[in-house]
Amino acid sequence: MSNEQSTSRARPNYAPLTQAECNNEDSEWVTPYMVANDQDVLNQIKIIIGGHFLGNWATYTDVDPKVRELWWILFKARFRWTEEQGPAILRAYNARVSNWLRPTFKRARASGVRPQWCSDEVWENLVRHWSSDPTFLARSEAGKKNRMSEKALTTQ
């Protein structure tokens, strides 16, 4: 991962949609619960991210803030909600994206098969990152030890 990517983790200031922006007739109404739990909403998130996953981002927080903002803009164009729900929608959206990417990459690492929306070049860079980044390797090792201790507790 380049230094530029790893140091650009500042969260952009996502402004909630105004009521006028929410009233797009082509967009679908959602609630925070739907953003957090609905499979159709997740499928749209996958389409948005899959079409714009162009960097070597191992986690959602690694994604360039400008790209995260683009994903959010595309999400806002696809869905609408009341103005009061804006902050809750944004929290649910960020959690949903993060909670989808994490296991997606975990499965891909375990199987050695890249997600179809991830280019070969990006995939190769991610594999190199996962096999050489000290922070990632330390977290991975800690997770393995934690899982082993949990297994030991359940088998006693």
Short mmCIF file of C-alpha atoms in Angstrom, two decimals:
data_model
loop_
_atom_site.label_atom_id
_atom_site.label_comp_id
_atom_site.label_asym_id
_atom_site.label_seq_id
_atom_site.Cartn_x
_atom_site.Cartn_y
_atom_site.Cartn_z
CA MET A 1 0.00 0.00 0.00
CA SER A 2 1.34 3.42 -0.84
CA ASN A 3 1.98 5.97 1.87
CA GLU A 4 -0.51 8.29 0.20
CA GLN A 5 -3.28 5.69 0.54
CA SER A 6 -2.45 4.69 4.09
CA THR A 7 -2.36 8.28 5.33
CA SER A 8 -5.60 9.40 3.67
CA ARG A 9 -7.98 7.88 6.19
CA ALA A 10 -9.73 11.09 7.22
CA ARG A 11 -13.47 10.69 6.94
CA PRO A 12 -15.09 13.03 4.45
CA ASN A 13 -17.91 15.20 5.69
CA TYR A 14 -20.96 13.45 4.26
CA ALA A 15 -23.82 15.89 4.32
CA PRO A 16 -27.28 14.38 4.75
CA LEU A 17 -29.54 14.85 1.76
CA THR A 18 -31.90 17.76 1.78
CA GLN A 19 -35.60 17.03 1.41
CA ALA A 20 -35.46 18.23 -2.21
CA GLU A 21 -32.60 15.83 -3.00
CA CYS A 22 -34.53 12.94 -1.44
CA ASN A 23 -37.51 13.45 -3.71
CA ASN A 24 -36.01 11.77 -6.75
CA GLU A 25 -38.89 9.84 -8.33
CA ASP A 26 -36.57 7.13 -9.63
CA SER A 27 -35.13 6.34 -6.21
CA GLU A 28 -36.46 3.82 -3.72
CA TRP A 29 -37.52 4.72 -0.19
CA VAL A 30 -35.43 3.16 2.56
CA THR A 31 -35.23 3.30 6.33
CA PRO A 32 -32.12 2.91 8.49
CA TYR A 33 -33.30 -0.63 9.30
CA MET A 34 -33.50 -1.49 5.59
CA VAL A 35 -30.02 -0.09 4.92
CA ALA A 36 -28.66 -2.21 7.76
CA ASN A 37 -30.56 -5.42 6.99
CA ASP A 38 -32.27 -5.59 3.58
CA GLN A 39 -30.67 -7.88 0.98
CA ASP A 40 -31.83 -5.74 -1.97
CA VAL A 41 -30.11 -2.70 -0.45
CA LEU A 42 -26.93 -4.75 0.05
CA ASN A 43 -27.09 -5.91 -3.56
CA GLN A 44 -27.18 -2.29 -4.71
CA ILE A 45 -24.24 -1.47 -2.44
CA LYS A 46 -22.32 -4.36 -4.01
CA ILE A 47 -23.05 -3.01 -7.50
CA ILE A 48 -21.91 0.49 -6.51
CA ILE A 49 -18.68 -0.72 -4.91
CA GLY A 50 -17.98 -3.34 -7.55
CA GLY A 51 -18.15 -0.73 -10.27
CA HIS A 52 -15.78 1.61 -8.48
CA PHE A 53 -13.29 -0.56 -6.57
CA LEU A 54 -10.13 0.69 -8.21
CA GLY A 55 -7.57 0.84 -5.42
CA ASN A 56 -5.63 -1.47 -3.13
CA TRP A 57 -7.95 -1.05 -0.18
CA ALA A 58 -7.90 -3.90 2.32
CA THR A 59 -10.64 -2.40 4.51
CA TYR A 60 -13.38 0.20 4.20
CA THR A 61 -11.34 2.69 6.23
CA ASP A 62 -8.46 2.24 3.75
CA VAL A 63 -10.64 3.38 0.85
CA ASP A 64 -9.70 6.81 -0.47
CA PRO A 65 -12.11 9.34 1.07
CA LYS A 66 -12.99 10.68 -2.38
CA VAL A 67 -13.99 7.19 -3.50
CA ARG A 68 -16.04 6.63 -0.32
CA GLU A 69 -17.75 9.93 -1.06
CA LEU A 70 -18.44 8.79 -4.65
CA TRP A 71 -19.97 5.54 -3.34
CA TRP A 72 -22.15 7.56 -0.96
CA ILE A 73 -23.28 9.90 -3.77
CA LEU A 74 -24.20 6.90 -5.93
CA PHE A 75 -26.07 5.38 -2.99
CA LYS A 76 -27.96 8.65 -2.45
CA ALA A 77 -28.91 8.67 -6.14
CA ARG A 78 -30.37 5.15 -5.84
CA PHE A 79 -32.26 5.55 -2.55
CA ARG A 80 -34.19 8.23 -0.69
CA TRP A 81 -35.29 8.83 2.88
CA THR A 82 -36.70 11.55 5.05
CA GLU A 83 -34.40 14.37 6.06
CA GLU A 84 -34.65 13.36 9.73
CA GLN A 85 -33.35 9.88 8.89
CA GLY A 86 -30.22 11.20 7.15
CA PRO A 87 -27.71 10.74 10.00
CA ALA A 88 -29.06 7.27 10.87
CA ILE A 89 -29.00 6.25 7.19
CA LEU A 90 -25.37 7.35 6.91
CA ARG A 91 -24.37 5.38 10.04
CA ALA A 92 -26.20 2.28 8.77
CA TYR A 93 -24.66 2.66 5.30
CA ASN A 94 -21.08 2.97 6.63
CA ALA A 95 -21.57 -0.04 8.91
CA ARG A 96 -23.15 -2.12 6.13
CA VAL A 97 -20.34 -1.41 3.66
CA SER A 98 -17.66 -2.15 6.24
CA ASN A 99 -19.42 -5.29 7.47
CA TRP A 100 -19.81 -6.57 3.91
CA LEU A 101 -16.24 -5.88 2.74
CA ARG A 102 -14.57 -7.53 5.74
CA PRO A 103 -15.98 -11.06 5.31
CA THR A 104 -15.87 -10.76 1.52
CA PHE A 105 -12.11 -10.28 1.64
CA LYS A 106 -11.74 -12.88 4.39
CA ARG A 107 -13.41 -15.50 2.18
CA ALA A 108 -11.35 -14.38 -0.83
CA ARG A 109 -8.09 -14.63 1.13
CA ALA A 110 -9.00 -18.09 2.44
CA SER A 111 -10.00 -19.43 -0.97
CA GLY A 112 -7.35 -17.57 -2.96
CA VAL A 113 -10.04 -16.49 -5.42
CA ARG A 114 -10.52 -12.78 -6.05
CA PRO A 115 -14.00 -11.27 -6.03
CA GLN A 116 -15.13 -10.87 -9.64
CA TRP A 117 -15.48 -7.09 -9.22
CA CYS A 118 -11.84 -6.76 -8.12
CA SER A 119 -9.36 -6.36 -10.99
CA ASP A 120 -6.39 -8.71 -11.30
CA GLU A 121 -3.97 -5.85 -10.61
CA VAL A 122 -5.80 -4.73 -7.46
CA TRP A 123 -6.10 -8.34 -6.28
CA GLU A 124 -2.37 -8.99 -6.73
CA ASN A 125 -1.55 -5.84 -4.77
CA LEU A 126 -3.94 -6.84 -1.97
CA VAL A 127 -2.43 -10.32 -1.76
CA ARG A 128 1.03 -8.75 -1.48
CA HIS A 129 -0.27 -6.40 1.22
CA TRP A 130 -1.86 -9.21 3.23
CA SER A 131 1.33 -11.27 3.10
CA SER A 132 3.72 -8.46 4.02
CA ASP A 133 1.98 -5.69 5.99
CA PRO A 134 3.16 -5.93 9.63
CA THR A 135 -0.06 -4.43 11.02
CA PHE A 136 -2.24 -6.86 9.07
CA LEU A 137 -0.05 -9.83 9.97
CA ALA A 138 -0.10 -8.90 13.68
CA ARG A 139 -3.90 -8.58 13.68
CA SER A 140 -4.23 -11.85 11.79
CA GLU A 141 -1.99 -13.66 14.27
CA ALA A 142 -3.86 -12.18 17.24
CA GLY A 143 -7.15 -13.30 15.71
CA LYS A 144 -5.83 -16.84 15.21
CA LYS A 145 -4.71 -17.00 18.85
CA ASN A 146 -8.07 -15.69 20.05
CA ARG A 147 -9.95 -18.26 17.98
CA MET A 148 -7.71 -21.04 19.30
CA SER A 149 -8.32 -20.00 22.91
CA GLU A 150 -12.08 -19.89 22.25
CA LYS A 151 -11.94 -23.41 20.80
CA ALA A 152 -9.97 -24.63 23.83
CA LEU A 153 -12.61 -23.19 26.15
CA THR A 154 -15.49 -24.85 24.29
CA THR A 155 -13.82 -28.28 24.15
CA GLN A 156 -13.07 -28.51 27.87
#
